[in-house]
Short mmCIF file of C-alpha atoms and ligand atoms in Angstrom, two decimals:
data_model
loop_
_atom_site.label_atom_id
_atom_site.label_comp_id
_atom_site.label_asym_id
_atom_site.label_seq_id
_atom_site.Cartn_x
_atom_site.Cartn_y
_atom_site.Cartn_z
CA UNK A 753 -17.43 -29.17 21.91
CA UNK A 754 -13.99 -29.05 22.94
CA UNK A 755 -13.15 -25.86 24.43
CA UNK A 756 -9.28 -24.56 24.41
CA UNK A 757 -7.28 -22.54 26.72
CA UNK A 758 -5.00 -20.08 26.56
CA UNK A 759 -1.66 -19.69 28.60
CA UNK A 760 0.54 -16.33 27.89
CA UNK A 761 3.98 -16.64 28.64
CA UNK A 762 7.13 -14.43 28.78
CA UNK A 763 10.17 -13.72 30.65
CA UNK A 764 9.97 -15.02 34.34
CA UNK A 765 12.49 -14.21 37.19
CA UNK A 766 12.96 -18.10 37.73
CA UNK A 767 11.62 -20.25 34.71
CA UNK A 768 11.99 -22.92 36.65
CA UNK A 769 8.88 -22.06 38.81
CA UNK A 770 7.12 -20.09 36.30
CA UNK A 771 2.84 -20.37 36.96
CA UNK A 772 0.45 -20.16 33.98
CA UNK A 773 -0.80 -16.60 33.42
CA UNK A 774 -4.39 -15.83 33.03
CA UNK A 775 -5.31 -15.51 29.06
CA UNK A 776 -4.88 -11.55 28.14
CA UNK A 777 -7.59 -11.60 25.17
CA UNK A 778 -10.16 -9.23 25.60
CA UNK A 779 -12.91 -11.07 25.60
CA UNK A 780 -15.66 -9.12 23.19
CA UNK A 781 -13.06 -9.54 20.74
CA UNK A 782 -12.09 -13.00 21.46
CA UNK A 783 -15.93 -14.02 21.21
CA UNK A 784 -16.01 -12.99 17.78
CA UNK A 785 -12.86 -15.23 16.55
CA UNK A 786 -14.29 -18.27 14.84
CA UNK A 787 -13.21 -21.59 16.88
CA UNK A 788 -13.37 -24.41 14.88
CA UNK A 789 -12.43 -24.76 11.11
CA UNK A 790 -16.20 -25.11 9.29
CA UNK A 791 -16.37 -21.35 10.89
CA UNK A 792 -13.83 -20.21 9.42
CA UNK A 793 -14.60 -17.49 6.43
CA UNK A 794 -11.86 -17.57 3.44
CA UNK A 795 -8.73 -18.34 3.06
CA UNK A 796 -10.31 -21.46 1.24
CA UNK A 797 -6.68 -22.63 0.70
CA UNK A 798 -5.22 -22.61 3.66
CA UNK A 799 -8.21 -24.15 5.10
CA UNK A 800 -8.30 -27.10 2.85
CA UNK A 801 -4.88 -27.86 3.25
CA UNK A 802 -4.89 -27.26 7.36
CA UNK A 803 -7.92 -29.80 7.35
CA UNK A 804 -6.41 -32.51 5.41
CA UNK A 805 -3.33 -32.41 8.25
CA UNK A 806 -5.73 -32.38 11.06
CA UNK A 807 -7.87 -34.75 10.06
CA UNK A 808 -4.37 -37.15 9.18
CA UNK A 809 -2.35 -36.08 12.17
CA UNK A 810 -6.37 -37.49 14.40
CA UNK A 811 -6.11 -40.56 12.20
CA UNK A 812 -2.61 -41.44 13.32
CA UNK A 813 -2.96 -40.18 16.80
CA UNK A 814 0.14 -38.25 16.57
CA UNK A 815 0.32 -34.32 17.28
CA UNK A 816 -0.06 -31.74 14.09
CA UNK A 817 3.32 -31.32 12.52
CA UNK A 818 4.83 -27.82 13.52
CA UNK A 819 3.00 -24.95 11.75
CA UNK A 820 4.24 -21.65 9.84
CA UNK A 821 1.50 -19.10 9.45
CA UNK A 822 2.93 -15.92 7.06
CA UNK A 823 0.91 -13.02 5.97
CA UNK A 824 0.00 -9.62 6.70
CA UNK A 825 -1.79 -8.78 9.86
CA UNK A 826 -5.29 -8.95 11.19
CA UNK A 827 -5.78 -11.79 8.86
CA UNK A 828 -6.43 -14.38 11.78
CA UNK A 829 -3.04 -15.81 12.17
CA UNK A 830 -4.08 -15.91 16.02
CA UNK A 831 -6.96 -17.50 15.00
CA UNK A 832 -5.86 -20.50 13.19
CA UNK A 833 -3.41 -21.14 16.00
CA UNK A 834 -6.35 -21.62 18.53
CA UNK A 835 -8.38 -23.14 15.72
CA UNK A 836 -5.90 -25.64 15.63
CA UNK A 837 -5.37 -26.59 18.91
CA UNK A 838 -9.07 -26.85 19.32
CA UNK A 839 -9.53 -29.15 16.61
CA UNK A 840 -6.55 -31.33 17.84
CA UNK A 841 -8.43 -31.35 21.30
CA UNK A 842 -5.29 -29.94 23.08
CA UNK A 843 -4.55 -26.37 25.23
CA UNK A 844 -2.45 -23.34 23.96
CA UNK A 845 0.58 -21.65 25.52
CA UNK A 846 1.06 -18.32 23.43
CA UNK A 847 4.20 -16.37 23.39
CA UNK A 848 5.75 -14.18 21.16
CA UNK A 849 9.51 -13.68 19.63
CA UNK A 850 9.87 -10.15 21.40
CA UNK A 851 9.14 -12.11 24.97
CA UNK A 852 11.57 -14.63 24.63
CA UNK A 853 14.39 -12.83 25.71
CA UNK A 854 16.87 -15.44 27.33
CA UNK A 855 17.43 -19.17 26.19
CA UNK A 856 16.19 -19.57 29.80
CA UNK A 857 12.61 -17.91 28.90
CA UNK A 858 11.77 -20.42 25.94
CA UNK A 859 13.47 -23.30 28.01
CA UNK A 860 11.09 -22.85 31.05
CA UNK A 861 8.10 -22.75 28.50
CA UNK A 862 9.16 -26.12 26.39
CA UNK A 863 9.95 -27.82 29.35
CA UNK A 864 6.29 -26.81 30.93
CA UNK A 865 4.40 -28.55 27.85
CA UNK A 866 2.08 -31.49 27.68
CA UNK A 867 2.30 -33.70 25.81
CA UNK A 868 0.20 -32.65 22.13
CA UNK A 869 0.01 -29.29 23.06
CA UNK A 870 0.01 -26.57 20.93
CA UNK A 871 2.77 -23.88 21.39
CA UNK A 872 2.28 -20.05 19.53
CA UNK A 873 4.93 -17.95 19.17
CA UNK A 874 3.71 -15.04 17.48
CA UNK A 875 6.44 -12.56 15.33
CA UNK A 876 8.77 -15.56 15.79
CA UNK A 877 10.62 -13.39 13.52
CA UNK A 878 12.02 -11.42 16.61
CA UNK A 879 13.35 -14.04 18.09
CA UNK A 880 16.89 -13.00 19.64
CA UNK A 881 19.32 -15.66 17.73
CA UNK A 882 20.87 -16.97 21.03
CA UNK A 883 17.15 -18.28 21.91
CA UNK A 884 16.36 -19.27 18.16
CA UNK A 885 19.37 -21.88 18.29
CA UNK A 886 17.63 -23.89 21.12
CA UNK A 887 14.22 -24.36 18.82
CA UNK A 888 16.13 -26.25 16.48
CA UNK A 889 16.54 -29.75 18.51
CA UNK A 890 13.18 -28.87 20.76
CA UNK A 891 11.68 -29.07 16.96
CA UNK A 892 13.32 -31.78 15.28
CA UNK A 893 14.62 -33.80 18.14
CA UNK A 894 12.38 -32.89 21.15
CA UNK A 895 14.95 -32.46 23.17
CA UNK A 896 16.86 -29.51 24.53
CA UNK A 897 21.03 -29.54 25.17
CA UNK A 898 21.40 -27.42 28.63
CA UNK A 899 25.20 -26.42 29.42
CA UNK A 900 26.09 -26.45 32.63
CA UNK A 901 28.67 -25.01 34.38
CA UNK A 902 31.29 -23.52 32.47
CA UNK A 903 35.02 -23.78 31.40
CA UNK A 904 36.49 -27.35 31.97
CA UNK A 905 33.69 -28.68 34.73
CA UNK A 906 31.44 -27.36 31.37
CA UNK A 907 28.45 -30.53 30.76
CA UNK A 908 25.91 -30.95 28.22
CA UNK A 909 22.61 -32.49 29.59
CA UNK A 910 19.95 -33.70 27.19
CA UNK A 911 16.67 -32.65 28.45
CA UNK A 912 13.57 -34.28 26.64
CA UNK A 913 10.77 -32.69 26.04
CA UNK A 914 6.90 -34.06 25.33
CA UNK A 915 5.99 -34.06 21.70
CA UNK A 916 4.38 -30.70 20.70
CA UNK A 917 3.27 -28.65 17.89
CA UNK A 918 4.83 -25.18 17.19
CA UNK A 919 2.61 -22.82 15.49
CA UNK A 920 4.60 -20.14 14.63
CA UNK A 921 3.23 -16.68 12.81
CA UNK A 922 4.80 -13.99 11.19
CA UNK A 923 4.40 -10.95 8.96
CA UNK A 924 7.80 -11.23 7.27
CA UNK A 925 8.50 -15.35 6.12
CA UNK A 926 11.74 -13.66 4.12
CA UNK A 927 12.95 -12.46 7.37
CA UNK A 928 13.37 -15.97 8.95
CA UNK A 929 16.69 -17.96 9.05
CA UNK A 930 16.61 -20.93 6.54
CA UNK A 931 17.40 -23.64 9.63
CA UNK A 932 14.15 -22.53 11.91
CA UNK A 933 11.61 -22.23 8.46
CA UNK A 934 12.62 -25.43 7.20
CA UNK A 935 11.95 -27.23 10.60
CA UNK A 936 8.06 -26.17 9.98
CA UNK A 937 6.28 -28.88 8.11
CA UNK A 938 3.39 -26.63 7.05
CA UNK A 939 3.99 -23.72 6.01
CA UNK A 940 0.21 -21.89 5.22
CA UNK A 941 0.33 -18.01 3.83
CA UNK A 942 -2.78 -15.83 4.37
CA UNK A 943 -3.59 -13.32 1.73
CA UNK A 944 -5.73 -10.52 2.41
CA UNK A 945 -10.13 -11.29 2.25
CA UNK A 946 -12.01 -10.16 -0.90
CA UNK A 947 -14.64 -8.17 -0.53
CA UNK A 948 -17.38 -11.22 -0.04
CA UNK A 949 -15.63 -12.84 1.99
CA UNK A 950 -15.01 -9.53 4.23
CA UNK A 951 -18.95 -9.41 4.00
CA UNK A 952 -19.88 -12.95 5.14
CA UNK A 953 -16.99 -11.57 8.55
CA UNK A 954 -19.31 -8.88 9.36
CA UNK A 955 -22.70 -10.64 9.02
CA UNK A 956 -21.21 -13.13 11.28
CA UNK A 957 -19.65 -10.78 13.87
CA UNK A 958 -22.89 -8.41 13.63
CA UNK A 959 -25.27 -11.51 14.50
CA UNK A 960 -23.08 -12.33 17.33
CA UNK A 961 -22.99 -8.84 18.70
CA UNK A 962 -27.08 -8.65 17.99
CA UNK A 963 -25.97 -5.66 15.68
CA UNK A 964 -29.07 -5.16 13.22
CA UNK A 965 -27.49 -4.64 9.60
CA UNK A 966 -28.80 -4.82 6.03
CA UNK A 967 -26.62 -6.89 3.29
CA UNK A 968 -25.53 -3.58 1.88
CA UNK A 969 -24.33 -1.78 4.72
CA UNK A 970 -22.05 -5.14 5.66
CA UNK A 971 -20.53 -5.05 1.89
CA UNK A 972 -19.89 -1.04 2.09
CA UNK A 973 -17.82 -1.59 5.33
CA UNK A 974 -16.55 -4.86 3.70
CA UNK A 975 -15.20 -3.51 0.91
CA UNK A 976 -13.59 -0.51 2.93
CA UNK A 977 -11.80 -2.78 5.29
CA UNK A 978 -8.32 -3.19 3.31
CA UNK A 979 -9.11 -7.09 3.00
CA UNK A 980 -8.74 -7.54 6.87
CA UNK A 981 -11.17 -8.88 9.37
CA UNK A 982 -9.69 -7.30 12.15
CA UNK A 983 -10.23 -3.95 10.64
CA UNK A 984 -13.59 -4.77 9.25
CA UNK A 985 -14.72 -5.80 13.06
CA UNK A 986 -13.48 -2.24 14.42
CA UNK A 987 -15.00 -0.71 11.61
CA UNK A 988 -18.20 -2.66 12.71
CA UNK A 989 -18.49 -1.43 16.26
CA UNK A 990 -17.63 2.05 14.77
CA UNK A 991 -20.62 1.97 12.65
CA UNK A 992 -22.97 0.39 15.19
CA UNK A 993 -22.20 3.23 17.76
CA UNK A 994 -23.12 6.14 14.44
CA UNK A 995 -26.23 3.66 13.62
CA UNK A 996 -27.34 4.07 17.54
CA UNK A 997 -26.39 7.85 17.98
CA UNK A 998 -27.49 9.11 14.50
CA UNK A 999 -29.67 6.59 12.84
CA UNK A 1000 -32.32 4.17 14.08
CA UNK A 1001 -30.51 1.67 15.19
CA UNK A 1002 -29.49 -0.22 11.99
CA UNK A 1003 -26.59 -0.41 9.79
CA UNK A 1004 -27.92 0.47 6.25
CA UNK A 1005 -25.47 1.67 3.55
CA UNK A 1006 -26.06 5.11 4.29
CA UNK A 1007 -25.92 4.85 7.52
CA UNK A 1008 -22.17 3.26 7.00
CA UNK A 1009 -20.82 5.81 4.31
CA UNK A 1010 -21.74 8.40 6.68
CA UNK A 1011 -19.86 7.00 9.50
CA UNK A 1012 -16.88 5.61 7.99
CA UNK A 1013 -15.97 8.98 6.47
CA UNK A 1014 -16.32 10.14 9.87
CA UNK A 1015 -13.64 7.73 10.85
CA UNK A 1016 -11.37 9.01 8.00
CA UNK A 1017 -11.86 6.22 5.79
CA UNK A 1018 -12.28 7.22 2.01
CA UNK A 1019 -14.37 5.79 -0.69
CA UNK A 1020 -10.95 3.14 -1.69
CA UNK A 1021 -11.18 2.16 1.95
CA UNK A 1022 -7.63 4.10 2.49
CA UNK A 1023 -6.88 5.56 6.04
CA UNK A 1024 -5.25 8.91 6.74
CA UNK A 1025 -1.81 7.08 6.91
CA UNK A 1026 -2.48 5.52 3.98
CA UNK A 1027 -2.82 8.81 2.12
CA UNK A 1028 0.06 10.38 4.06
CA UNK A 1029 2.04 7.81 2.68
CA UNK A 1030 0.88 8.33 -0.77
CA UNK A 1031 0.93 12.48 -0.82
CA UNK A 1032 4.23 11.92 0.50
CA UNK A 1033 5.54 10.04 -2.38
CA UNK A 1034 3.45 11.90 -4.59
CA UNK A 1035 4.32 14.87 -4.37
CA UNK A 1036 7.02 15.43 -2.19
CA UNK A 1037 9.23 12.48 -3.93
CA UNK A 1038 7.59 13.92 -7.74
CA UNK A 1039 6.00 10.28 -8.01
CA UNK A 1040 9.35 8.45 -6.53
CA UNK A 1041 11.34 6.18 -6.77
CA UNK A 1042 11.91 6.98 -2.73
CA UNK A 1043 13.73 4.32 -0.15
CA UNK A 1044 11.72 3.53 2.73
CA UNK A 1045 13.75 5.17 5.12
CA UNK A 1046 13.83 8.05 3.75
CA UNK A 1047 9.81 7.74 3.75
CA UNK A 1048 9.69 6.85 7.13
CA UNK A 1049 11.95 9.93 8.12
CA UNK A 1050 9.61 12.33 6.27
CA UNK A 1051 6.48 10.67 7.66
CA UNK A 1052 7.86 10.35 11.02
CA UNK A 1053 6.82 6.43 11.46
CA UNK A 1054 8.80 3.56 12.13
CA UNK A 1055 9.92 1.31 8.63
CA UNK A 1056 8.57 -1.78 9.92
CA UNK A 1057 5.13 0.28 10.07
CA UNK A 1058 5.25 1.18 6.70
CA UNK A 1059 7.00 -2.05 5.44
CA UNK A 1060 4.17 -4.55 7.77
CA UNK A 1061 1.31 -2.84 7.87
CA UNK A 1062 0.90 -0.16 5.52
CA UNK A 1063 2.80 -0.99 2.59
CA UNK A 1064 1.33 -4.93 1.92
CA UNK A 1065 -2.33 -3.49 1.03
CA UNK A 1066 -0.92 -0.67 -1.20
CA UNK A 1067 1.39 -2.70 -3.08
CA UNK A 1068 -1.75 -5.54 -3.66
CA UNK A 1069 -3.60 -3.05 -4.87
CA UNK A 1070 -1.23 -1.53 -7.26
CA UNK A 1071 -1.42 2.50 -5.30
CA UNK A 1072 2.30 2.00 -4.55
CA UNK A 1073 5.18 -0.75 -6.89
CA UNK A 1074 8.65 -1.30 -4.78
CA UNK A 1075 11.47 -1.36 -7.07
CA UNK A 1076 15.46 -1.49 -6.86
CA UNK A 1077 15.65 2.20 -6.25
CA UNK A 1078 12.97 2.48 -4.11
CA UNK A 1079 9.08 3.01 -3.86
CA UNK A 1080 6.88 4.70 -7.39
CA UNK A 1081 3.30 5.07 -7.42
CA UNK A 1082 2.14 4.32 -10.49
CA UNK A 1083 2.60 7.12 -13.48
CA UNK A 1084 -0.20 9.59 -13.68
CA UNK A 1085 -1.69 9.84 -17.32
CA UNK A 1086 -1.21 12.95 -18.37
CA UNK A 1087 -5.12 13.91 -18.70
CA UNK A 1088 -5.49 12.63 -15.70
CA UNK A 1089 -5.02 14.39 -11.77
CA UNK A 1090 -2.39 12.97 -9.54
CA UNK A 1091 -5.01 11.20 -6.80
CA UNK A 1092 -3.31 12.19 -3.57
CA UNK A 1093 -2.52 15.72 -2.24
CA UNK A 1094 -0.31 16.01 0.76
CA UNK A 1095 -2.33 18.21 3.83
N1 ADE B 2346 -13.70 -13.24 12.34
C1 ADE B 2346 -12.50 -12.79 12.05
N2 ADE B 2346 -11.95 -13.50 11.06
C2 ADE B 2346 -12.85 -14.44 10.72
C3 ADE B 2346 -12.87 -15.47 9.74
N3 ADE B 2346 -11.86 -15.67 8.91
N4 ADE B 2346 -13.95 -16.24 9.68
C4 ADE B 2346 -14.98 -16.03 10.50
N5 ADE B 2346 -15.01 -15.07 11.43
C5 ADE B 2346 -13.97 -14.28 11.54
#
């Protein structure tokens, strides 16, 4: 099987001379990521349509065409990317859009890559627009203009670069500029797992950590996992350590009701934020319409928190609706309780 590894790259003092850094994964969660396609649970779409170009790209003996991955996170963005260069029998070099500081710090990395490889640049959303304007030849042209010198001894050399694939990933595809999106020729959007799918994740990760666990106690964490693998593989380890302490050794449903309410996670699968968020609307804001700042202000988080990772899950399953003046949940029926109480 052909095995892929994994170079993380930032900022170095000289990129000139940078070295490849050791691979930061941890590695019990690493062992759990699937690592070729036919392992890959859900996102039926996306995998259908990623296979096709593979299996093309093989054909032709070219590299994959560069690669946009959108979607909340935790869905296996990450994932993919090494899925993909594993499939294309080819190495990663993984960097992200907060790392890549200086044109210098993506120019060391582009001009470092073989030929094929596979290039990740996770929240490529954050890349500083200085070091964004250099992707746009690299992409289309392979090929990066470096100015040297300045005023009138000022030259433009071409420097060419080996054909890669850019796998970029992002929680926010609205936030990109239209000139870097529109250089990606597949663009692939993960939507959160239902709660089968979720189930089939923690069978799989529960066999491969020798976890003993009966059908139903993998659907009750399933469904409480907010359509997200990476949660529902936390949540797993959580429940295995309860199952150990306080039961006899298995997961049963019991077993992981007990535990997960222990971690704070309610029957809906909500977390305390998640209920912070909606008391706070609730009943400070009478119901809403509130902005987001505002709401991050009174619940003392940052807006990208709310706006990346709290708000996507709420709004797909209808607790919260974003309109022009701001967030609502839903109106209460008058017979009916509001559901969330601040404290
Ligand atoms: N572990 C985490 N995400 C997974 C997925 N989509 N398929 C299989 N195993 C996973």
């Amino acid at each position: 099987m052909a095995r892929e590894k994994v170079v993380k790259r930032g900022p170095q003092p000289d990129a000139g001379e940078q070295k490849p850094l050791p691979a930061a994964d941890e590695p019990a969660i690493k062992s759990l990521r699937p690592r070729r396609l036919a392992e890959y649970i859900g996102q039926t779409q996306v995998v259908g349509n990623l296979a096709v170009a593979l299996q093309a790209a093989k054909q032709r003996g070219e590299p994959l065409d560069h690669v946009l991955l959108h979607g909340p996170p935790g869905l296996g963005k990450t994932t993919l990317s090494h899925i993909i260069a594993t499939e294309m029998e080819t190495t990663m070099v993984a960097t992200s859009g907060p790392m890549l500081e200086k044109p210098k710090d993506l120019m060391g990395i582009l001009t470092n890559l073989e030929a094929g490889q596979v290039l990740f640049i996770d929240e490529i959303h954050r890349i500083p627009h200085t070091v964004e304007e250099f992707l746009y030849s690299a992409m289309e042209d392979f090929q990066v203009d470096f100015v040297l010198d300045r005023g009138a001894f000022a030259k433009t050399i071409k420097i060419p670069l080996k054909r890669f694939t850019l796998v970029g990933a992002t929680t926010r595809a609205g936030l990109l500029t239209a000139p870097l999106r529109d250089r990606f020729g597949i663009l692939l959007h993960l939507d959160f797992y239902t709660a089968e799918e979720l189930t089939e994740v923690v069978a799989r990760s529960a066999d491969i950590l020798d976890i003993p666990i009966e059908p139903d106690g993998a659907f009750e964490i399933a469904r409480r996992s907010r359509g997200t693998p990476r949660i529902a593989n936390r949540l797993l380890r959580r429940v295995r350590d309860y199952a150990q302490v306080h039961g006899r050794g298995v997961i049963t449903r019991d077993i992981a009701r007990l535990a997960l309410e222990r971690e704070g996670i309610d029957e809906r699968g909500l977390d305390a934020l998640d209920r912070r968020y909606l008391a706070t609307i609730d009943e400070l804001y009478a119901g809403g319409p509130v902005g987001i700042e505002a709401l991050a202000a009174t619940l003392n988080e940052e807006t990208d928190t709310l706006e990346d990772i709290i708000e996507p899950y709420l709004l797909k399953e209808g607790y919260v609706i974003r309109t022009a003046s701001g967030r609502k949940t839903p109106q209460a029926r008058a017979d009916q309780p509001r559901l969330f109480s601040v404290g």
